[in-house]
Amino acid sequence: MSEHTLFTRIIEGEIPCYKLYENDHVFAFLDINPLAKGHTLLVSKEPAPTIDQLSPDSAAAIGKALPILSRAIKKATGAIAYNIIQNNGREAGMTVPHVHFHIIPKYAESKHSFTWQPESLEPLEGQSIAAAIQLDINE
Ligand code: AMP
């Protein structure tokens, strides 16, 4: 696990940012290449590369900070809606391997979208993948 990711350098003040919020576990700042006005990154101070490697304390702190930041961003920007996006791994579009959540406001005039083409879940596949995931959770 790299201790000196780009986001660690931002958290430590080595790289400047538009800081919004900080506590013992999390740090939030404006994305430098925003998809929309107020596009925010909420980062765990713990430099876990992906969320499955994050400690329970950091995960809880992120869960607590998300609604606080979302409320403030909505109020400050007048956004009518917002998306929370979280990429894990390069193949999933992650460019900075340090856990972070994007909070992306949506305005009436916004053009960006996060649409995908869903498929039907076949019953047998549903049963088998649900059983495999449950088994892992219960181990
Ligand atoms: P992801 O693709 O999910 O890993 O997102 C990484 C995000 O970090 C991108 O949206 C970048 O625009 C953003 N980013 C990269 N460098 C900086 C920086 N120095 N300050 C603020 N945001 C940054």
PDB file of C-alpha atoms and ligand atoms in Angstrom:
ATOM      1  CA  MET A   1       0.000   0.000   0.000  1.00  0.00           C
ATOM      2  CA  SER A   2       1.541   3.309  -1.057  1.00  0.00           C
ATOM      3  CA  GLU A   3       1.654   5.837   1.781  1.00  0.00           C
ATOM      4  CA  HIS A   4       2.377   8.735  -0.562  1.00  0.00           C
ATOM      5  CA  THR A   5      -0.375   8.846  -3.080  1.00  0.00           C
ATOM      6  CA  LEU A   6      -1.323  12.097  -4.762  1.00  0.00           C
ATOM      7  CA  PHE A   7      -4.163  12.448  -2.266  1.00  0.00           C
ATOM      8  CA  THR A   8      -1.858  11.889   0.727  1.00  0.00           C
ATOM      9  CA  ARG A   9       0.238  14.778  -0.566  1.00  0.00           C
ATOM     10  CA  ILE A  10      -2.898  16.943  -0.808  1.00  0.00           C
ATOM     11  CA  ILE A  11      -4.021  15.907   2.710  1.00  0.00           C
ATOM     12  CA  GLU A  12      -0.564  16.795   4.073  1.00  0.00           C
ATOM     13  CA  GLY A  13      -0.669  20.221   2.379  1.00  0.00           C
ATOM     14  CA  GLU A  14       2.221  19.458   0.031  1.00  0.00           C
ATOM     15  CA  ILE A  15      -0.063  20.019  -2.979  1.00  0.00           C
ATOM     16  CA  PRO A  16      -2.606  22.865  -2.745  1.00  0.00           C
ATOM     17  CA  CYS A  17      -6.339  22.247  -2.979  1.00  0.00           C
ATOM     18  CA  TYR A  18      -9.691  23.924  -2.378  1.00  0.00           C
ATOM     19  CA  LYS A  19     -10.313  22.282   0.994  1.00  0.00           C
ATOM     20  CA  LEU A  20     -13.900  21.832   2.188  1.00  0.00           C
ATOM     21  CA  TYR A  21     -13.771  19.623   5.276  1.00  0.00           C
ATOM     22  CA  GLU A  22     -11.440  17.561   7.442  1.00  0.00           C
ATOM     23  CA  ASN A  23     -11.638  15.338  10.515  1.00  0.00           C
ATOM     24  CA  ASP A  24      -9.436  12.563  11.947  1.00  0.00           C
ATOM     25  CA  HIS A  25     -10.345  10.102   9.184  1.00  0.00           C
ATOM     26  CA  VAL A  26     -11.457  12.007   6.086  1.00  0.00           C
ATOM     27  CA  PHE A  27     -10.540  15.005   3.938  1.00  0.00           C
ATOM     28  CA  ALA A  28     -12.714  16.702   1.293  1.00  0.00           C
ATOM     29  CA  PHE A  29     -11.771  19.139  -1.464  1.00  0.00           C
ATOM     30  CA  LEU A  30     -12.895  20.288  -4.907  1.00  0.00           C
ATOM     31  CA  ASP A  31     -11.966  18.101  -7.886  1.00  0.00           C
ATOM     32  CA  ILE A  32      -9.458  19.948 -10.061  1.00  0.00           C
ATOM     33  CA  ASN A  33     -11.237  18.808 -13.258  1.00  0.00           C
ATOM     34  CA  PRO A  34     -14.892  19.116 -12.265  1.00  0.00           C
ATOM     35  CA  LEU A  35     -17.684  17.457 -14.183  1.00  0.00           C
ATOM     36  CA  ALA A  36     -19.991  20.102 -12.695  1.00  0.00           C
ATOM     37  CA  LYS A  37     -19.735  23.118 -10.379  1.00  0.00           C
ATOM     38  CA  GLY A  38     -19.057  21.888  -6.836  1.00  0.00           C
ATOM     39  CA  HIS A  39     -17.679  18.458  -7.897  1.00  0.00           C
ATOM     40  CA  THR A  40     -16.141  17.263  -4.653  1.00  0.00           C
ATOM     41  CA  LEU A  41     -13.781  14.466  -3.625  1.00  0.00           C
ATOM     42  CA  LEU A  42     -14.174  12.890  -0.194  1.00  0.00           C
ATOM     43  CA  VAL A  43     -10.965  10.982   0.584  1.00  0.00           C
ATOM     44  CA  SER A  44     -10.080   8.630   3.439  1.00  0.00           C
ATOM     45  CA  LYS A  45      -6.904   9.725   5.213  1.00  0.00           C
ATOM     46  CA  GLU A  46      -6.010   6.051   5.369  1.00  0.00           C
ATOM     47  CA  PRO A  47      -4.286   5.424   2.011  1.00  0.00           C
ATOM     48  CA  ALA A  48      -6.167   2.212   1.167  1.00  0.00           C
ATOM     49  CA  PRO A  49      -6.107   1.698  -2.611  1.00  0.00           C
ATOM     50  CA  THR A  50      -9.652   0.322  -2.859  1.00  0.00           C
ATOM     51  CA  ILE A  51     -12.674   0.253  -0.569  1.00  0.00           C
ATOM     52  CA  ASP A  52     -12.457  -3.494   0.126  1.00  0.00           C
ATOM     53  CA  GLN A  53      -9.130  -2.748   1.841  1.00  0.00           C
ATOM     54  CA  LEU A  54     -10.468   0.107   3.999  1.00  0.00           C
ATOM     55  CA  SER A  55     -10.637  -0.207   7.812  1.00  0.00           C
ATOM     56  CA  PRO A  56     -14.042  -0.171   9.558  1.00  0.00           C
ATOM     57  CA  ASP A  57     -13.217   3.156  11.283  1.00  0.00           C
ATOM     58  CA  SER A  58     -12.383   4.910   8.002  1.00  0.00           C
ATOM     59  CA  ALA A  59     -15.433   3.384   6.317  1.00  0.00           C
ATOM     60  CA  ALA A  60     -17.689   4.600   9.129  1.00  0.00           C
ATOM     61  CA  ALA A  61     -16.196   8.100   8.934  1.00  0.00           C
ATOM     62  CA  ILE A  62     -16.791   8.225   5.175  1.00  0.00           C
ATOM     63  CA  GLY A  63     -20.377   7.086   5.691  1.00  0.00           C
ATOM     64  CA  LYS A  64     -20.891   9.857   8.230  1.00  0.00           C
ATOM     65  CA  ALA A  65     -19.265  12.574   6.113  1.00  0.00           C
ATOM     66  CA  LEU A  66     -21.111  11.812   2.857  1.00  0.00           C
ATOM     67  CA  PRO A  67     -24.526  13.180   3.933  1.00  0.00           C
ATOM     68  CA  ILE A  68     -22.915  16.199   5.657  1.00  0.00           C
ATOM     69  CA  LEU A  69     -21.008  17.153   2.514  1.00  0.00           C
ATOM     70  CA  SER A  70     -23.893  16.331   0.180  1.00  0.00           C
ATOM     71  CA  ARG A  71     -26.230  18.621   2.125  1.00  0.00           C
ATOM     72  CA  ALA A  72     -23.693  21.467   2.133  1.00  0.00           C
ATOM     73  CA  ILE A  73     -22.876  21.081  -1.574  1.00  0.00           C
ATOM     74  CA  LYS A  74     -26.570  21.016  -2.518  1.00  0.00           C
ATOM     75  CA  LYS A  75     -27.287  24.101  -0.441  1.00  0.00           C
ATOM     76  CA  ALA A  76     -24.244  26.073  -1.627  1.00  0.00           C
ATOM     77  CA  THR A  77     -24.603  25.268  -5.336  1.00  0.00           C
ATOM     78  CA  GLY A  78     -28.378  25.051  -5.753  1.00  0.00           C
ATOM     79  CA  ALA A  79     -27.936  21.661  -7.472  1.00  0.00           C
ATOM     80  CA  ILE A  80     -31.230  19.873  -8.141  1.00  0.00           C
ATOM     81  CA  ALA A  81     -29.689  16.402  -7.692  1.00  0.00           C
ATOM     82  CA  TYR A  82     -26.300  14.744  -7.401  1.00  0.00           C
ATOM     83  CA  ASN A  83     -24.441  11.494  -8.045  1.00  0.00           C
ATOM     84  CA  ILE A  84     -22.006   9.788  -5.717  1.00  0.00           C
ATOM     85  CA  ILE A  85     -19.473   7.790  -7.737  1.00  0.00           C
ATOM     86  CA  GLN A  86     -16.707   5.633  -6.329  1.00  0.00           C
ATOM     87  CA  ASN A  87     -14.245   3.810  -8.594  1.00  0.00           C
ATOM     88  CA  ASN A  88     -12.080   0.890  -7.440  1.00  0.00           C
ATOM     89  CA  GLY A  89      -9.196  -0.275  -9.612  1.00  0.00           C
ATOM     90  CA  ARG A  90      -7.804   1.058 -12.879  1.00  0.00           C
ATOM     91  CA  GLU A  91     -10.166  -1.087 -14.963  1.00  0.00           C
ATOM     92  CA  ALA A  92     -13.095   0.581 -13.188  1.00  0.00           C
ATOM     93  CA  GLY A  93     -11.840   4.049 -14.106  1.00  0.00           C
ATOM     94  CA  MET A  94      -9.825   4.752 -10.953  1.00  0.00           C
ATOM     95  CA  THR A  95      -6.891   7.026 -11.738  1.00  0.00           C
ATOM     96  CA  VAL A  96      -5.726   7.763  -8.166  1.00  0.00           C
ATOM     97  CA  PRO A  97      -5.398   4.493  -6.177  1.00  0.00           C
ATOM     98  CA  HIS A  98      -6.475   5.956  -2.824  1.00  0.00           C
ATOM     99  CA  VAL A  99     -10.090   5.534  -1.662  1.00  0.00           C
ATOM    100  CA  HIS A 100     -12.238   8.502  -2.635  1.00  0.00           C
ATOM    101  CA  PHE A 101     -15.860   9.302  -3.365  1.00  0.00           C
ATOM    102  CA  HIS A 102     -16.942  11.781  -6.033  1.00  0.00           C
ATOM    103  CA  ILE A 103     -19.966  13.927  -5.143  1.00  0.00           C
ATOM    104  CA  ILE A 104     -21.113  15.355  -8.470  1.00  0.00           C
ATOM    105  CA  PRO A 105     -23.907  17.946  -8.511  1.00  0.00           C
ATOM    106  CA  LYS A 106     -26.486  17.886 -11.276  1.00  0.00           C
ATOM    107  CA  TYR A 107     -28.145  21.051 -12.586  1.00  0.00           C
ATOM    108  CA  ALA A 108     -31.121  21.500 -14.902  1.00  0.00           C
ATOM    109  CA  GLU A 109     -28.660  22.400 -17.684  1.00  0.00           C
ATOM    110  CA  SER A 110     -26.179  19.572 -16.930  1.00  0.00           C
ATOM    111  CA  LYS A 111     -25.236  17.358 -19.854  1.00  0.00           C
ATOM    112  CA  HIS A 112     -23.254  14.638 -18.032  1.00  0.00           C
ATOM    113  CA  SER A 113     -24.883  11.286 -17.332  1.00  0.00           C
ATOM    114  CA  PHE A 114     -24.011   7.924 -15.783  1.00  0.00           C
ATOM    115  CA  THR A 115     -26.216   5.606 -17.784  1.00  0.00           C
ATOM    116  CA  TRP A 116     -25.563   1.947 -18.570  1.00  0.00           C
ATOM    117  CA  GLN A 117     -27.319  -0.827 -20.454  1.00  0.00           C
ATOM    118  CA  PRO A 118     -28.743  -3.229 -17.863  1.00  0.00           C
ATOM    119  CA  GLU A 119     -29.404  -6.899 -18.604  1.00  0.00           C
ATOM    120  CA  SER A 120     -31.857  -9.297 -16.929  1.00  0.00           C
ATOM    121  CA  LEU A 121     -30.563 -11.352 -14.017  1.00  0.00           C
ATOM    122  CA  GLU A 122     -31.122 -15.022 -14.790  1.00  0.00           C
ATOM    123  CA  PRO A 123     -32.566 -16.873 -11.743  1.00  0.00           C
ATOM    124  CA  LEU A 124     -29.850 -19.561 -11.653  1.00  0.00           C
ATOM    125  CA  GLU A 125     -27.070 -17.019 -11.932  1.00  0.00           C
ATOM    126  CA  GLY A 126     -28.743 -14.850  -9.251  1.00  0.00           C
ATOM    127  CA  GLN A 127     -28.941 -17.785  -6.839  1.00  0.00           C
ATOM    128  CA  SER A 128     -25.381 -18.880  -7.427  1.00  0.00           C
ATOM    129  CA  ILE A 129     -23.707 -15.472  -7.190  1.00  0.00           C
ATOM    130  CA  ALA A 130     -25.814 -14.503  -4.133  1.00  0.00           C
ATOM    131  CA  ALA A 131     -24.811 -17.756  -2.412  1.00  0.00           C
ATOM    132  CA  ALA A 132     -21.107 -17.215  -3.194  1.00  0.00           C
ATOM    133  CA  ILE A 133     -21.148 -13.634  -1.895  1.00  0.00           C
ATOM    134  CA  GLN A 134     -23.088 -14.596   1.249  1.00  0.00           C
ATOM    135  CA  LEU A 135     -20.605 -17.374   1.932  1.00  0.00           C
ATOM    136  CA  ASP A 136     -17.713 -14.931   1.775  1.00  0.00           C
ATOM    137  CA  ILE A 137     -19.471 -12.380   4.041  1.00  0.00           C
ATOM    138  CA  ASN A 138     -20.247 -15.050   6.636  1.00  0.00           C
ATOM    139  CA  GLU A 139     -16.709 -16.508   6.713  1.00  0.00           C
TER     140      GLU A 139
HETATM  141  P1  AMP B   1     -10.756   8.660 -10.138  1.00  0.00           P
HETATM  142  O1  AMP B   1     -10.720   8.668 -11.638  1.00  0.00           O
HETATM  143  O2  AMP B   1     -12.044   8.119  -9.584  1.00  0.00           O
HETATM  144  O3  AMP B   1      -9.540   8.004  -9.543  1.00  0.00           O
HETATM  145  O4  AMP B   1     -10.744  10.181  -9.727  1.00  0.00           O
HETATM  146  C1  AMP B   1      -9.592  10.907  -9.470  1.00  0.00           C
HETATM  147  C2  AMP B   1      -9.977  12.361  -9.501  1.00  0.00           C
HETATM  148  O5  AMP B   1      -8.948  13.123  -8.911  1.00  0.00           O
HETATM  149  C3  AMP B   1     -10.219  12.928 -10.903  1.00  0.00           C
HETATM  150  O6  AMP B   1     -11.568  13.380 -11.027  1.00  0.00           O
HETATM  151  C4  AMP B   1      -9.230  14.107 -10.975  1.00  0.00           C
HETATM  152  O7  AMP B   1      -9.753  15.237 -11.636  1.00  0.00           O
HETATM  153  C5  AMP B   1      -8.957  14.391  -9.515  1.00  0.00           C
HETATM  154  N1  AMP B   1      -7.685  15.033  -9.245  1.00  0.00           N
HETATM  155  C6  AMP B   1      -6.467  14.650  -9.709  1.00  0.00           C
HETATM  156  N2  AMP B   1      -5.516  15.479  -9.234  1.00  0.00           N
HETATM  157  C7  AMP B   1      -6.138  16.398  -8.449  1.00  0.00           C
HETATM  158  C8  AMP B   1      -5.703  17.524  -7.681  1.00  0.00           C
HETATM  159  N3  AMP B   1      -4.412  17.878  -7.620  1.00  0.00           N
HETATM  160  N4  AMP B   1      -6.625  18.251  -7.020  1.00  0.00           N
HETATM  161  C9  AMP B   1      -7.928  17.899  -7.072  1.00  0.00           C
HETATM  162  N5  AMP B   1      -8.398  16.854  -7.772  1.00  0.00           N
HETATM  163  C10 AMP B   1      -7.531  16.105  -8.461  1.00  0.00           C
END
